[in-house]
PDB file of C-alpha atoms in Angstrom:
ATOM      1  CA  MET Q   1      28.823-123.458-336.305  1.00 51.00           C
ATOM      2  CA  SER Q   2      27.116-120.457-334.752  1.00 54.00           C
ATOM      3  CA  ASN Q   3      24.959-117.845-336.453  1.00 63.00           C
ATOM      4  CA  GLN Q   4      27.995-116.559-338.345  1.00 89.00           C
ATOM      5  CA  ARG Q   5      28.298-117.048-342.074  1.00 95.00           C
ATOM      6  CA  PRO Q   6      29.664-120.528-342.736  1.00 97.00           C
ATOM      7  CA  ASN Q   7      32.780-121.532-344.600  1.00 98.00           C
ATOM      8  CA  LEU Q   8      31.713-123.691-347.556  1.00 98.00           C
ATOM      9  CA  ALA Q   9      33.367-126.338-349.678  1.00 98.00           C
ATOM     10  CA  ILE Q  10      31.977-127.744-352.897  1.00 98.00           C
ATOM     11  CA  LEU Q  11      33.326-131.267-353.449  1.00 98.00           C
ATOM     12  CA  GLY Q  12      32.985-132.040-357.138  1.00 97.00           C
ATOM     13  CA  ALA Q  13      32.796-128.343-357.997  1.00 97.00           C
ATOM     14  CA  THR Q  14      33.586-128.739-361.691  1.00 95.00           C
ATOM     15  CA  GLY Q  15      31.017-131.451-362.432  1.00 94.00           C
ATOM     16  CA  ASN Q  16      27.464-130.867-363.633  1.00 94.00           C
ATOM     17  CA  VAL Q  17      25.943-131.051-360.148  1.00 94.00           C
ATOM     18  CA  GLY Q  18      28.731-128.966-358.631  1.00 95.00           C
ATOM     19  CA  ARG Q  19      28.096-126.238-361.186  1.00 95.00           C
ATOM     20  CA  LYS Q  20      24.367-126.423-360.376  1.00 95.00           C
ATOM     21  CA  PHE Q  21      25.196-126.030-356.660  1.00 96.00           C
ATOM     22  CA  LEU Q  22      27.079-122.843-357.524  1.00 96.00           C
ATOM     23  CA  GLU Q  23      24.266-121.536-359.683  1.00 96.00           C
ATOM     24  CA  ILE Q  24      21.744-122.017-356.882  1.00 96.00           C
ATOM     25  CA  LEU Q  25      24.043-120.587-354.186  1.00 97.00           C
ATOM     26  CA  GLU Q  26      24.609-117.516-356.344  1.00 95.00           C
ATOM     27  CA  LYS Q  27      20.949-117.123-357.315  1.00 96.00           C
ATOM     28  CA  ARG Q  28      19.839-117.329-353.686  1.00 96.00           C
ATOM     29  CA  ASN Q  29      22.736-115.176-352.517  1.00 95.00           C
ATOM     30  CA  PHE Q  30      23.596-117.811-349.893  1.00 96.00           C
ATOM     31  CA  PRO Q  31      25.641-116.161-347.155  1.00 95.00           C
ATOM     32  CA  PHE Q  32      29.153-117.469-346.541  1.00 96.00           C
ATOM     33  CA  THR Q  33      32.487-116.248-345.243  1.00 96.00           C
ATOM     34  CA  ASN Q  34      34.804-118.319-347.430  1.00 97.00           C
ATOM     35  CA  ILE Q  35      34.251-120.867-350.170  1.00 97.00           C
ATOM     36  CA  LYS Q  36      36.529-123.609-351.413  1.00 98.00           C
ATOM     37  CA  PHE Q  37      36.175-125.463-354.708  1.00 98.00           C
ATOM     38  CA  LEU Q  38      37.394-129.058-354.648  1.00 98.00           C
ATOM     39  CA  ALA Q  39      37.743-131.533-357.504  1.00 95.00           C
ATOM     40  CA  SER Q  40      39.815-134.389-358.878  1.00 92.00           C
ATOM     41  CA  GLY Q  41      43.327-134.046-360.223  1.00 89.00           C
ATOM     42  CA  LYS Q  42      41.851-133.684-363.689  1.00 91.00           C
ATOM     43  CA  SER Q  43      40.196-130.378-362.724  1.00 93.00           C
ATOM     44  CA  ALA Q  44      42.542-129.140-359.998  1.00 92.00           C
ATOM     45  CA  ASP Q  45      44.204-125.827-360.799  1.00 93.00           C
ATOM     46  CA  SER Q  46      41.398-124.816-363.155  1.00 95.00           C
ATOM     47  CA  LYS Q  47      39.414-121.685-362.343  1.00 96.00           C
ATOM     48  CA  ILE Q  48      35.773-121.070-361.444  1.00 96.00           C
ATOM     49  CA  LYS Q  49      33.949-117.741-361.563  1.00 95.00           C
ATOM     50  CA  PHE Q  50      31.555-117.240-358.681  1.00 95.00           C
ATOM     51  CA  HIS Q  51      29.991-114.033-357.361  1.00 92.00           C
ATOM     52  CA  GLY Q  52      32.105-112.036-359.780  1.00 92.00           C
ATOM     53  CA  LYS Q  53      35.383-113.457-358.482  1.00 95.00           C
ATOM     54  CA  GLU Q  54      37.693-116.064-359.933  1.00 96.00           C
ATOM     55  CA  TYR Q  55      38.640-118.982-357.685  1.00 97.00           C
ATOM     56  CA  LEU Q  56      41.257-121.674-358.084  1.00 97.00           C
ATOM     57  CA  VAL Q  57      39.940-125.247-357.953  1.00 97.00           C
ATOM     58  CA  GLU Q  58      41.890-127.292-355.424  1.00 97.00           C
ATOM     59  CA  LEU Q  59      42.653-130.994-355.464  1.00 97.00           C
ATOM     60  CA  ALA Q  60      40.277-132.730-353.041  1.00 97.00           C
ATOM     61  CA  THR Q  61      42.247-134.524-350.332  1.00 97.00           C
ATOM     62  CA  LYS Q  62      41.657-135.686-346.774  1.00 97.00           C
ATOM     63  CA  ASP Q  63      43.191-132.379-345.597  1.00 98.00           C
ATOM     64  CA  SER Q  64      40.883-130.148-347.657  1.00 98.00           C
ATOM     65  CA  PHE Q  65      38.255-129.621-344.950  1.00 98.00           C
ATOM     66  CA  ASN Q  66      40.022-127.789-342.124  1.00 97.00           C
ATOM     67  CA  GLY Q  67      37.959-124.736-341.183  1.00 97.00           C
ATOM     68  CA  ILE Q  68      35.012-125.792-343.342  1.00 98.00           C
ATOM     69  CA  ASP Q  69      31.506-125.735-341.839  1.00 98.00           C
ATOM     70  CA  ILE Q  70      29.387-127.099-344.716  1.00 98.00           C
ATOM     71  CA  VAL Q  71      30.382-129.376-347.584  1.00 98.00           C
ATOM     72  CA  LEU Q  72      28.112-129.853-350.577  1.00 98.00           C
ATOM     73  CA  ALA Q  73      29.379-133.115-352.079  1.00 98.00           C
ATOM     74  CA  SER Q  74      28.677-134.530-355.495  1.00 95.00           C
ATOM     75  CA  ALA Q  75      31.853-136.223-356.631  1.00 94.00           C
ATOM     76  CA  GLY Q  76      30.592-139.808-356.822  1.00 93.00           C
ATOM     77  CA  GLY Q  77      30.119-142.542-354.256  1.00 95.00           C
ATOM     78  CA  SER Q  78      33.706-143.753-354.047  1.00 96.00           C
ATOM     79  CA  ILE Q  79      35.072-140.236-353.511  1.00 96.00           C
ATOM     80  CA  SER Q  80      32.423-139.555-350.868  1.00 97.00           C
ATOM     81  CA  LYS Q  81      33.242-142.794-349.045  1.00 97.00           C
ATOM     82  CA  GLU Q  82      36.914-141.840-349.110  1.00 97.00           C
ATOM     83  CA  LEU Q  83      36.754-138.126-348.203  1.00 98.00           C
ATOM     84  CA  VAL Q  84      33.505-137.388-346.351  1.00 98.00           C
ATOM     85  CA  PRO Q  85      34.694-139.004-343.083  1.00 98.00           C
ATOM     86  CA  TYR Q  86      37.636-136.569-343.075  1.00 98.00           C
ATOM     87  CA  ALA Q  87      35.281-133.635-343.573  1.00 98.00           C
ATOM     88  CA  VAL Q  88      33.134-134.766-340.649  1.00 98.00           C
ATOM     89  CA  LYS Q  89      36.228-135.348-338.506  1.00 98.00           C
ATOM     90  CA  ALA Q  90      37.297-131.763-339.299  1.00 98.00           C
ATOM     91  CA  GLY Q  91      33.920-130.530-337.984  1.00 98.00           C
ATOM     92  CA  ALA Q  92      31.972-130.006-341.208  1.00 98.00           C
ATOM     93  CA  VAL Q  93      28.413-131.053-341.943  1.00 98.00           C
ATOM     94  CA  VAL Q  94      28.304-132.807-345.306  1.00 98.00           C
ATOM     95  CA  ILE Q  95      25.287-132.881-347.579  1.00 98.00           C
ATOM     96  CA  ASP Q  96      26.119-135.785-349.858  1.00 98.00           C
ATOM     97  CA  ASN Q  97      24.502-136.108-353.256  1.00 96.00           C
ATOM     98  CA  SER Q  98      26.122-139.446-354.131  1.00 95.00           C
ATOM     99  CA  SER Q  99      24.867-142.954-353.481  1.00 95.00           C
ATOM    100  CA  ALA Q 100      27.508-143.516-350.781  1.00 97.00           C
ATOM    101  CA  TYR Q 101      25.342-142.972-347.692  1.00 97.00           C
ATOM    102  CA  ARG Q 102      21.770-143.360-348.948  1.00 96.00           C
ATOM    103  CA  MET Q 103      21.285-146.796-347.413  1.00 95.00           C
ATOM    104  CA  ASP Q 104      23.319-146.159-344.243  1.00 97.00           C
ATOM    105  CA  PRO Q 105      20.958-146.446-341.247  1.00 96.00           C
ATOM    106  CA  GLU Q 106      23.120-143.939-339.328  1.00 96.00           C
ATOM    107  CA  VAL Q 107      22.720-141.240-341.986  1.00 98.00           C
ATOM    108  CA  PRO Q 108      19.418-139.409-342.467  1.00 97.00           C
ATOM    109  CA  LEU Q 109      18.109-139.523-346.030  1.00 97.00           C
ATOM    110  CA  VAL Q 110      16.396-136.157-346.440  1.00 97.00           C
ATOM    111  CA  VAL Q 111      14.137-134.726-349.128  1.00 95.00           C
ATOM    112  CA  ALA Q 112      13.735-130.972-348.662  1.00 91.00           C
ATOM    113  CA  GLY Q 113      10.210-130.087-347.596  1.00 93.00           C
ATOM    114  CA  VAL Q 114       9.255-133.712-346.978  1.00 95.00           C
ATOM    115  CA  ASN Q 115      11.155-134.918-343.915  1.00 96.00           C
ATOM    116  CA  ASN Q 116      13.151-131.906-342.743  1.00 95.00           C
ATOM    117  CA  HIS Q 117      12.746-133.082-339.147  1.00 96.00           C
ATOM    118  CA  ASP Q 118      15.263-135.851-339.900  1.00 96.00           C
ATOM    119  CA  LEU Q 119      17.976-133.201-340.257  1.00 95.00           C
ATOM    120  CA  LYS Q 120      18.162-133.123-336.460  1.00 95.00           C
ATOM    121  CA  LYS Q 121      19.360-136.754-336.463  1.00 94.00           C
ATOM    122  CA  HIS Q 122      22.542-136.186-338.454  1.00 96.00           C
ATOM    123  CA  LYS Q 123      25.975-137.065-337.116  1.00 97.00           C
ATOM    124  CA  GLY Q 124      27.814-134.949-339.659  1.00 98.00           C
ATOM    125  CA  ILE Q 125      26.426-136.470-342.869  1.00 98.00           C
ATOM    126  CA  ILE Q 126      23.082-135.853-344.564  1.00 98.00           C
ATOM    127  CA  ALA Q 127      22.256-137.918-347.634  1.00 98.00           C
ATOM    128  CA  ASN Q 128      19.780-137.093-350.320  1.00 94.00           C
ATOM    129  CA  PRO Q 129      18.024-139.573-352.583  1.00 93.00           C
ATOM    130  CA  ASN Q 130      18.515-139.956-356.295  1.00 91.00           C
ATOM    131  CA  CYS Q 131      17.047-137.371-358.637  1.00 87.00           C
ATOM    132  CA  THR Q 132      13.849-139.294-359.395  1.00 90.00           C
ATOM    133  CA  THR Q 133      12.957-139.717-355.731  1.00 91.00           C
ATOM    134  CA  ALA Q 134      13.894-136.153-354.839  1.00 91.00           C
ATOM    135  CA  GLN Q 135      11.544-134.809-357.525  1.00 92.00           C
ATOM    136  CA  LEU Q 136       8.712-137.229-356.845  1.00 94.00           C
ATOM    137  CA  MET Q 137       8.456-136.982-353.061  1.00 95.00           C
ATOM    138  CA  PRO Q 138       7.231-133.355-352.649  1.00 95.00           C
ATOM    139  CA  PRO Q 139       4.110-133.824-354.828  1.00 95.00           C
ATOM    140  CA  LEU Q 140       3.467-137.262-353.303  1.00 95.00           C
ATOM    141  CA  LYS Q 141       3.668-135.736-349.829  1.00 95.00           C
ATOM    142  CA  ALA Q 142       1.146-133.054-350.830  1.00 95.00           C
ATOM    143  CA  LEU Q 143      -1.202-135.668-352.335  1.00 95.00           C
ATOM    144  CA  HIS Q 144      -0.878-137.831-349.237  1.00 95.00           C
ATOM    145  CA  GLU Q 145      -1.707-134.896-346.965  1.00 95.00           C
ATOM    146  CA  LEU Q 146      -4.726-133.938-349.092  1.00 96.00           C
ATOM    147  CA  ALA Q 147      -6.207-137.311-349.930  1.00 95.00           C
ATOM    148  CA  GLY Q 148      -4.115-140.030-348.311  1.00 93.00           C
ATOM    149  CA  LEU Q 149      -2.070-142.420-350.386  1.00 93.00           C
ATOM    150  CA  LYS Q 150      -1.976-146.130-349.740  1.00 92.00           C
ATOM    151  CA  ARG Q 151       0.238-147.234-352.586  1.00 94.00           C
ATOM    152  CA  VAL Q 152       2.244-145.722-355.418  1.00 92.00           C
ATOM    153  CA  ILE Q 153       3.912-147.700-358.181  1.00 93.00           C
ATOM    154  CA  VAL Q 154       6.689-145.913-360.015  1.00 90.00           C
ATOM    155  CA  SER Q 155       8.883-147.131-362.844  1.00 90.00           C
ATOM    156  CA  THR Q 156      11.945-145.232-364.008  1.00 87.00           C
ATOM    157  CA  TYR Q 157      14.206-145.928-366.918  1.00 88.00           C
ATOM    158  CA  GLN Q 158      17.510-144.239-366.202  1.00 77.00           C
TER     159      GLN Q 158
END
């Protein structure tokens, strides 16, 4: 992908996280050339309004990623394991919000603003941690930089 506006796909577009992706993309006026909304058979053929236009939701398949530069994926771990390799093979960079690649040593686990330098290590897939970790790491990084942290104990009840 060059400096041109990317072609986007949202995998899991009709779920809660997919809708949040769209809200943020719209709010930030993220530049793109084309956008594709992908979901399961249950949501395929429904419609999504985005940037004042109505889009048809497509069934997510291994052939859904031709011509796509960036995939924002939040369709669950099993769907990511099944479809993300096809997206990468088609030339897309996938930012995966599921648990599928979080523990994969070949996939950088990135928290925005904390370890952005790890983005350079990707081989087509970038994982992000669960919601608790993603929210906790930025303030912990700031505290560590200001005062140094030696140990943090966190308990979550999800």
